[in-house]
Amino acid sequence: MAKAEAGDGGGAGGGWCVSVVKYRRKAGPAADDGPGDAGQPLARREGLRVLGGTGEVRCVDEAGRTLWATACSGVPNAAHISGGRVLVTTDSFDYTPWGHLGPALLLDLADGSAVAVLRGASGAVLRGGRFFLGLEGYDVFETWEYDRDGVLVDCWRSYGHYVAGRGIRVVETDRCLPTRSRVVRLLPGGIVERGPALTDPVCPKPLVLADGSILVLDAGVLRAVDRRLADTVLAELLPVGPDRTWLYRGALRRTGDRLTVTLEEQHEDRPGRHVLHTWTLALRPGPAAV
């Protein structure tokens, strides 16, 4: 497999170009994920912050005063605010068929009172109090839409990383080999508009650019998918075959006009040994940018 080196050229696709500024390769034990975003707000809206702790969801104002606190049976991991409601997904202390999946709580943002208790691993929102919840595993590969009162409005056979904007797109993660994952758009009536097929069944969280394009790291290849679901390869950093994607774990991060792409490669014959590939890329509008 060819590896990108500092100074290699990049690619242009749609309205964006990338070029490799720097490449680093480091061997060693598996990277420690660290404490994550502990202590950071799960969501913010108009001076309000929603915080999570073991067995509790809290809302505080700009001065840090607690406006309300609501008990929960697990540990909140994400929150989404829309239409005077807050949707909170949680991790359970108990193991379930979907891992440590806890209940998803739909709360009144004004006082923290429970509106509905739902089921889902990850969520997203659109305007007007429309909430999306999704779950994958054990023949479940679904996204459900709920209104602000927790009433089921629509559902789709799709799940993954949600990208909200003009409608909702999904970078699917089916965790199957061979994968059937794609970048798709969810349309009313349970219709799934199919976009480009993916190689990696568990692509990392994508980045969303100013024009609505999605940057997807798919099996070592950086791809741009625009609002029309048109797909372009921006850079073949470390292409991975479909049968070897389970050995790799990637991530994308953006700071200004720089992208940092990491790909952790697990040693197939030496458990616990990894190689961490890191690219710094320059991101700029391409000739087709508007």
mmCIF file of C-alpha atoms in Angstrom:
data_model
loop_
_atom_site.group_PDB
_atom_site.id
_atom_site.type_symbol
_atom_site.label_atom_id
_atom_site.label_comp_id
_atom_site.label_asym_id
_atom_site.label_seq_id
_atom_site.Cartn_x
_atom_site.Cartn_y
_atom_site.Cartn_z
ATOM 1 C CA MET A 1 0.000 0.000 0.000
ATOM 2 C CA ALA A 2 1.377 3.384 -0.955
ATOM 3 C CA LYS A 3 1.568 5.870 1.897
ATOM 4 C CA ALA A 4 1.300 9.627 1.403
ATOM 5 C CA GLU A 5 4.501 11.548 2.075
ATOM 6 C CA ALA A 6 4.942 15.208 2.936
ATOM 7 C CA GLY A 7 4.972 17.245 -0.225
ATOM 8 C CA ASP A 8 2.814 14.847 -2.255
ATOM 9 C CA GLY A 9 0.107 16.437 -4.300
ATOM 10 C CA GLY A 10 -3.511 16.325 -3.238
ATOM 11 C CA GLY A 11 -6.779 16.330 -5.068
ATOM 12 C CA ALA A 12 -9.625 18.580 -6.102
ATOM 13 C CA GLY A 13 -13.242 17.625 -5.980
ATOM 14 C CA GLY A 14 -16.439 19.625 -6.250
ATOM 15 C CA GLY A 15 -15.617 22.900 -4.532
ATOM 16 C CA TRP A 16 -12.582 21.798 -2.485
ATOM 17 C CA CYS A 17 -8.904 20.889 -2.851
ATOM 18 C CA VAL A 18 -6.468 19.330 -0.416
ATOM 19 C CA SER A 19 -2.693 18.924 -0.413
ATOM 20 C CA VAL A 20 -0.453 17.053 2.013
ATOM 21 C CA VAL A 21 1.608 19.408 4.187
ATOM 22 C CA LYS A 22 3.066 16.823 6.547
ATOM 23 C CA TYR A 23 2.986 13.073 7.172
ATOM 24 C CA ARG A 24 4.093 11.265 10.343
ATOM 25 C CA ARG A 25 4.272 7.579 11.158
ATOM 26 C CA LYS A 26 4.687 6.360 14.734
ATOM 27 C CA ALA A 27 4.740 2.737 15.951
ATOM 28 C CA GLY A 28 3.830 1.684 19.466
ATOM 29 C CA PRO A 29 1.031 0.475 21.719
ATOM 30 C CA ALA A 30 -2.587 1.354 21.107
ATOM 31 C CA ALA A 31 -3.383 5.030 21.559
ATOM 32 C CA ASP A 32 -5.200 5.976 24.757
ATOM 33 C CA ASP A 33 -8.500 7.679 23.997
ATOM 34 C CA GLY A 34 -8.140 9.694 27.216
ATOM 35 C CA PRO A 35 -10.961 11.205 29.220
ATOM 36 C CA GLY A 36 -12.711 12.697 26.187
ATOM 37 C CA ASP A 37 -14.829 15.815 26.758
ATOM 38 C CA ALA A 38 -15.553 15.218 30.441
ATOM 39 C CA GLY A 39 -16.964 18.344 32.055
ATOM 40 C CA GLN A 40 -17.865 19.984 28.741
ATOM 41 C CA PRO A 41 -21.508 20.915 27.999
ATOM 42 C CA LEU A 42 -23.492 18.348 26.050
ATOM 43 C CA ALA A 43 -25.388 21.155 24.307
ATOM 44 C CA ARG A 44 -25.715 24.968 24.326
ATOM 45 C CA ARG A 45 -28.553 27.258 23.332
ATOM 46 C CA GLU A 46 -29.066 31.008 23.990
ATOM 47 C CA GLY A 47 -27.021 31.179 27.165
ATOM 48 C CA LEU A 48 -28.176 27.816 28.482
ATOM 49 C CA ARG A 49 -25.887 24.818 28.883
ATOM 50 C CA VAL A 50 -26.971 21.219 29.292
ATOM 51 C CA LEU A 51 -24.540 19.188 31.404
ATOM 52 C CA GLY A 52 -24.390 15.483 32.135
ATOM 53 C CA GLY A 53 -23.101 13.548 35.108
ATOM 54 C CA THR A 54 -23.544 10.094 36.538
ATOM 55 C CA GLY A 55 -27.285 9.651 37.053
ATOM 56 C CA GLU A 56 -28.152 13.266 36.264
ATOM 57 C CA VAL A 57 -28.881 15.841 33.555
ATOM 58 C CA ARG A 58 -28.579 19.541 34.527
ATOM 59 C CA CYS A 59 -29.295 22.835 32.821
ATOM 60 C CA VAL A 60 -27.343 25.916 33.912
ATOM 61 C CA ASP A 61 -27.401 29.566 32.859
ATOM 62 C CA GLU A 62 -24.507 31.819 31.816
ATOM 63 C CA ALA A 63 -23.625 32.476 35.446
ATOM 64 C CA GLY A 64 -23.421 28.759 36.183
ATOM 65 C CA ARG A 65 -26.602 28.686 38.251
ATOM 66 C CA THR A 66 -28.504 25.410 38.074
ATOM 67 C CA LEU A 67 -31.974 25.967 36.595
ATOM 68 C CA TRP A 68 -33.035 22.354 36.890
ATOM 69 C CA ALA A 69 -31.657 18.873 37.443
ATOM 70 C CA THR A 70 -33.272 15.634 36.298
ATOM 71 C CA ALA A 71 -32.297 12.156 37.435
ATOM 72 C CA CYS A 72 -31.520 9.467 34.875
ATOM 73 C CA SER A 73 -30.612 5.801 35.131
ATOM 74 C CA GLY A 74 -27.236 6.065 33.398
ATOM 75 C CA VAL A 75 -24.611 8.540 32.184
ATOM 76 C CA PRO A 76 -25.642 11.171 29.583
ATOM 77 C CA ASN A 77 -23.356 11.165 26.535
ATOM 78 C CA ALA A 78 -24.974 13.666 24.137
ATOM 79 C CA ALA A 79 -27.783 16.215 24.016
ATOM 80 C CA HIS A 80 -29.670 17.989 21.235
ATOM 81 C CA ILE A 81 -31.885 21.086 21.664
ATOM 82 C CA SER A 82 -34.778 22.143 19.442
ATOM 83 C CA GLY A 83 -38.232 23.644 19.856
ATOM 84 C CA GLY A 84 -38.066 24.018 23.631
ATOM 85 C CA ARG A 85 -37.067 20.399 24.096
ATOM 86 C CA VAL A 86 -33.777 18.628 24.784
ATOM 87 C CA LEU A 87 -33.068 15.058 23.676
ATOM 88 C CA VAL A 88 -30.475 13.304 25.837
ATOM 89 C CA THR A 89 -28.926 9.936 24.963
ATOM 90 C CA THR A 90 -27.336 7.935 27.755
ATOM 91 C CA ASP A 91 -25.023 5.037 28.509
ATOM 92 C CA SER A 92 -26.369 2.359 30.830
ATOM 93 C CA PHE A 93 -24.525 0.779 33.737
ATOM 94 C CA ASP A 94 -25.937 -2.567 32.578
ATOM 95 C CA TYR A 95 -24.966 -4.448 29.431
ATOM 96 C CA THR A 96 -27.689 -4.829 26.783
ATOM 97 C CA PRO A 97 -27.807 -6.455 23.329
ATOM 98 C CA TRP A 98 -26.674 -3.024 22.021
ATOM 99 C CA GLY A 99 -23.822 -2.639 24.490
ATOM 100 C CA HIS A 100 -24.228 -0.162 27.319
ATOM 101 C CA LEU A 101 -27.265 1.493 25.722
ATOM 102 C CA GLY A 102 -29.308 3.587 28.119
ATOM 103 C CA PRO A 103 -32.669 5.279 27.576
ATOM 104 C CA ALA A 104 -33.007 8.362 25.395
ATOM 105 C CA LEU A 105 -34.780 11.100 27.344
ATOM 106 C CA LEU A 106 -36.890 13.819 25.753
ATOM 107 C CA LEU A 107 -37.085 16.624 28.323
ATOM 108 C CA ASP A 108 -38.785 20.015 28.538
ATOM 109 C CA LEU A 109 -36.000 22.586 28.288
ATOM 110 C CA ALA A 110 -37.887 24.975 30.585
ATOM 111 C CA ASP A 111 -37.947 22.772 33.684
ATOM 112 C CA GLY A 112 -36.351 19.400 32.855
ATOM 113 C CA SER A 113 -39.589 17.462 33.168
ATOM 114 C CA ALA A 114 -39.826 14.241 31.174
ATOM 115 C CA VAL A 115 -41.785 14.384 27.921
ATOM 116 C CA ALA A 116 -40.966 10.862 26.660
ATOM 117 C CA VAL A 117 -38.552 7.990 27.238
ATOM 118 C CA LEU A 118 -37.295 6.606 23.917
ATOM 119 C CA ARG A 119 -34.683 4.183 22.617
ATOM 120 C CA GLY A 120 -31.680 5.108 20.481
ATOM 121 C CA ALA A 121 -27.895 5.326 20.494
ATOM 122 C CA SER A 122 -27.407 8.632 18.673
ATOM 123 C CA GLY A 123 -29.528 11.565 17.626
ATOM 124 C CA ALA A 124 -29.843 14.747 15.613
ATOM 125 C CA VAL A 125 -32.281 17.624 15.276
ATOM 126 C CA LEU A 126 -33.840 19.787 12.629
ATOM 127 C CA ARG A 127 -35.776 23.010 13.173
ATOM 128 C CA GLY A 128 -39.109 23.111 14.923
ATOM 129 C CA GLY A 129 -38.495 20.444 17.533
ATOM 130 C CA ARG A 130 -37.979 17.543 15.128
ATOM 131 C CA PHE A 131 -35.710 14.913 16.622
ATOM 132 C CA PHE A 132 -33.994 11.945 15.019
ATOM 133 C CA LEU A 133 -32.921 8.850 16.940
ATOM 134 C CA GLY A 134 -31.035 5.894 15.513
ATOM 135 C CA LEU A 135 -29.945 2.421 16.530
ATOM 136 C CA GLU A 136 -27.937 -0.375 14.886
ATOM 137 C CA GLY A 137 -27.384 -4.029 15.770
ATOM 138 C CA TYR A 138 -29.265 -7.338 16.004
ATOM 139 C CA ASP A 139 -31.084 -6.719 12.706
ATOM 140 C CA VAL A 140 -31.936 -3.174 13.813
ATOM 141 C CA PHE A 141 -30.647 -0.538 11.395
ATOM 142 C CA GLU A 142 -33.155 2.235 11.892
ATOM 143 C CA THR A 143 -33.631 5.964 12.256
ATOM 144 C CA TRP A 144 -36.842 7.285 13.798
ATOM 145 C CA GLU A 145 -38.223 10.821 13.666
ATOM 146 C CA TYR A 146 -40.138 12.164 16.671
ATOM 147 C CA ASP A 147 -41.952 15.453 17.178
ATOM 148 C CA ARG A 148 -41.487 17.680 20.227
ATOM 149 C CA ASP A 149 -44.027 15.603 22.154
ATOM 150 C CA GLY A 150 -42.222 12.324 21.507
ATOM 151 C CA VAL A 151 -44.734 11.091 18.936
ATOM 152 C CA LEU A 152 -43.272 8.922 16.159
ATOM 153 C CA VAL A 153 -43.569 10.746 12.833
ATOM 154 C CA ASP A 154 -41.444 8.744 10.361
ATOM 155 C CA CYS A 155 -38.785 6.016 10.154
ATOM 156 C CA TRP A 156 -36.049 4.891 7.773
ATOM 157 C CA ARG A 157 -33.902 1.799 7.242
ATOM 158 C CA SER A 158 -30.638 3.672 7.763
ATOM 159 C CA TYR A 159 -28.241 4.521 10.595
ATOM 160 C CA GLY A 160 -24.901 6.220 11.086
ATOM 161 C CA HIS A 161 -23.452 9.702 11.490
ATOM 162 C CA TYR A 162 -26.212 12.293 11.005
ATOM 163 C CA VAL A 163 -25.576 15.541 9.128
ATOM 164 C CA ALA A 164 -28.419 18.014 9.573
ATOM 165 C CA GLY A 165 -28.957 20.987 7.285
ATOM 166 C CA ARG A 166 -31.343 21.172 4.367
ATOM 167 C CA GLY A 167 -32.855 17.860 5.326
ATOM 168 C CA ILE A 168 -30.713 15.168 6.882
ATOM 169 C CA ARG A 169 -27.921 13.078 5.403
ATOM 170 C CA VAL A 170 -26.379 9.985 6.920
ATOM 171 C CA VAL A 171 -22.877 8.532 6.621
ATOM 172 C CA GLU A 172 -24.000 4.988 7.289
ATOM 173 C CA THR A 173 -22.160 2.615 9.642
ATOM 174 C CA ASP A 174 -23.571 -0.906 9.403
ATOM 175 C CA ARG A 175 -20.544 -2.696 10.988
ATOM 176 C CA CYS A 176 -20.863 -5.535 8.455
ATOM 177 C CA LEU A 177 -18.348 -7.162 6.111
ATOM 178 C CA PRO A 178 -18.978 -6.845 3.259
ATOM 179 C CA THR A 179 -20.574 -3.524 4.039
ATOM 180 C CA ARG A 180 -23.672 -2.076 2.392
ATOM 181 C CA SER A 181 -23.092 1.367 3.918
ATOM 182 C CA ARG A 182 -23.548 4.475 1.808
ATOM 183 C CA VAL A 183 -23.908 8.206 2.183
ATOM 184 C CA VAL A 184 -27.658 8.730 1.938
ATOM 185 C CA ARG A 185 -30.382 11.320 2.343
ATOM 186 C CA LEU A 186 -33.544 10.699 4.381
ATOM 187 C CA LEU A 187 -36.714 11.811 2.608
ATOM 188 C CA PRO A 188 -40.297 11.949 3.931
ATOM 189 C CA GLY A 189 -42.270 8.724 3.936
ATOM 190 C CA GLY A 190 -39.366 6.504 4.939
ATOM 191 C CA ILE A 191 -37.602 6.985 1.584
ATOM 192 C CA VAL A 192 -33.800 6.654 1.577
ATOM 193 C CA GLU A 193 -32.042 8.379 -1.327
ATOM 194 C CA ARG A 194 -28.923 6.341 -1.958
ATOM 195 C CA GLY A 195 -25.633 8.130 -2.555
ATOM 196 C CA PRO A 196 -22.083 6.815 -2.979
ATOM 197 C CA ALA A 197 -21.169 3.384 -1.596
ATOM 198 C CA LEU A 198 -18.585 3.204 1.198
ATOM 199 C CA THR A 199 -15.750 0.720 1.736
ATOM 200 C CA ASP A 200 -15.442 1.070 5.518
ATOM 201 C CA PRO A 201 -18.411 -0.260 7.526
ATOM 202 C CA VAL A 202 -17.525 2.092 10.408
ATOM 203 C CA CYS A 203 -16.330 5.408 8.965
ATOM 204 C CA PRO A 204 -15.376 7.963 11.637
ATOM 205 C CA LYS A 205 -17.441 11.070 12.284
ATOM 206 C CA PRO A 206 -17.372 13.252 9.150
ATOM 207 C CA LEU A 207 -16.642 16.971 8.886
ATOM 208 C CA VAL A 208 -19.129 19.421 7.385
ATOM 209 C CA LEU A 209 -17.815 22.344 5.306
ATOM 210 C CA ALA A 210 -19.347 25.776 4.770
ATOM 211 C CA ASP A 211 -21.047 24.819 1.497
ATOM 212 C CA GLY A 212 -22.630 21.728 3.060
ATOM 213 C CA SER A 213 -20.107 19.268 1.624
ATOM 214 C CA ILE A 214 -19.257 16.332 3.874
ATOM 215 C CA LEU A 215 -15.666 15.165 4.268
ATOM 216 C CA VAL A 216 -15.591 11.398 4.814
ATOM 217 C CA LEU A 217 -12.542 9.313 5.712
ATOM 218 C CA ASP A 218 -13.410 6.014 4.064
ATOM 219 C CA ALA A 219 -10.866 3.201 4.431
ATOM 220 C CA GLY A 220 -7.891 5.571 4.196
ATOM 221 C CA VAL A 221 -9.373 7.645 1.372
ATOM 222 C CA LEU A 222 -10.582 11.220 1.947
ATOM 223 C CA ARG A 223 -13.797 11.840 0.024
ATOM 224 C CA ALA A 224 -16.049 14.879 -0.421
ATOM 225 C CA VAL A 225 -19.804 14.372 -0.797
ATOM 226 C CA ASP A 226 -21.817 17.454 -1.745
ATOM 227 C CA ARG A 227 -25.469 18.291 -1.020
ATOM 228 C CA ARG A 228 -26.545 16.418 -4.170
ATOM 229 C CA LEU A 229 -24.704 13.296 -2.908
ATOM 230 C CA ALA A 230 -22.135 13.660 -5.698
ATOM 231 C CA ASP A 231 -18.867 12.089 -4.571
ATOM 232 C CA THR A 232 -15.239 12.996 -5.304
ATOM 233 C CA VAL A 233 -11.964 11.533 -4.031
ATOM 234 C CA LEU A 234 -9.772 14.301 -2.579
ATOM 235 C CA ALA A 235 -6.807 12.208 -1.413
ATOM 236 C CA GLU A 236 -5.857 8.524 -1.367
ATOM 237 C CA LEU A 237 -3.869 8.656 1.860
ATOM 238 C CA LEU A 238 -3.615 4.982 2.754
ATOM 239 C CA PRO A 239 -6.184 2.937 0.812
ATOM 240 C CA VAL A 240 -7.376 -0.097 2.758
ATOM 241 C CA GLY A 241 -8.944 -3.179 1.194
ATOM 242 C CA PRO A 242 -12.540 -4.041 2.155
ATOM 243 C CA ASP A 243 -11.437 -7.181 4.004
ATOM 244 C CA ARG A 244 -8.906 -5.282 6.154
ATOM 245 C CA THR A 245 -10.932 -2.302 7.368
ATOM 246 C CA TRP A 246 -11.350 -3.933 10.786
ATOM 247 C CA LEU A 247 -7.634 -3.340 11.416
ATOM 248 C CA TYR A 248 -7.944 0.462 11.109
ATOM 249 C CA ARG A 249 -9.542 3.259 13.092
ATOM 250 C CA GLY A 250 -9.569 6.811 11.770
ATOM 251 C CA ALA A 251 -10.448 10.357 12.805
ATOM 252 C CA LEU A 252 -10.810 13.791 11.204
ATOM 253 C CA ARG A 253 -10.201 17.176 12.797
ATOM 254 C CA ARG A 254 -10.226 20.667 11.298
ATOM 255 C CA THR A 255 -8.483 23.819 12.522
ATOM 256 C CA GLY A 256 -8.947 26.747 10.168
ATOM 257 C CA ASP A 257 -7.678 25.749 6.724
ATOM 258 C CA ARG A 258 -5.837 22.687 8.051
ATOM 259 C CA LEU A 259 -7.137 19.150 8.355
ATOM 260 C CA THR A 260 -5.596 16.550 10.616
ATOM 261 C CA VAL A 261 -6.283 12.984 9.523
ATOM 262 C CA THR A 262 -5.275 10.088 11.750
ATOM 263 C CA LEU A 263 -5.424 6.407 10.939
ATOM 264 C CA GLU A 264 -4.498 3.897 13.615
ATOM 265 C CA GLU A 265 -3.366 0.597 12.115
ATOM 266 C CA GLN A 266 -3.584 -2.502 14.304
ATOM 267 C CA HIS A 267 -0.840 -5.114 13.845
ATOM 268 C CA GLU A 268 -2.553 -8.224 12.528
ATOM 269 C CA ASP A 269 -0.205 -10.709 14.226
ATOM 270 C CA ARG A 270 0.850 -8.735 17.322
ATOM 271 C CA PRO A 271 -2.176 -7.751 19.440
ATOM 272 C CA GLY A 272 -1.754 -4.449 21.215
ATOM 273 C CA ARG A 273 0.773 -3.103 18.699
ATOM 274 C CA HIS A 274 -0.275 -0.299 16.427
ATOM 275 C CA VAL A 275 1.057 2.174 13.880
ATOM 276 C CA LEU A 276 -0.389 5.668 13.986
ATOM 277 C CA HIS A 277 -0.429 7.493 10.652
ATOM 278 C CA THR A 278 -1.024 11.259 10.812
ATOM 279 C CA TRP A 279 -1.462 13.632 7.897
ATOM 280 C CA THR A 280 -1.732 17.405 7.993
ATOM 281 C CA LEU A 281 -3.593 18.607 4.925
ATOM 282 C CA ALA A 282 -4.164 22.100 3.539
ATOM 283 C CA LEU A 283 -7.817 22.601 2.657
ATOM 284 C CA ARG A 284 -8.849 25.291 0.203
ATOM 285 C CA PRO A 285 -11.724 26.071 -2.154
ATOM 286 C CA GLY A 286 -11.295 24.513 -5.563
ATOM 287 C CA PRO A 287 -12.028 25.869 -9.024
ATOM 288 C CA ALA A 288 -15.663 24.777 -8.816
ATOM 289 C CA ALA A 289 -16.349 26.516 -5.497
ATOM 290 C CA VAL A 290 -19.091 29.109 -5.563
#
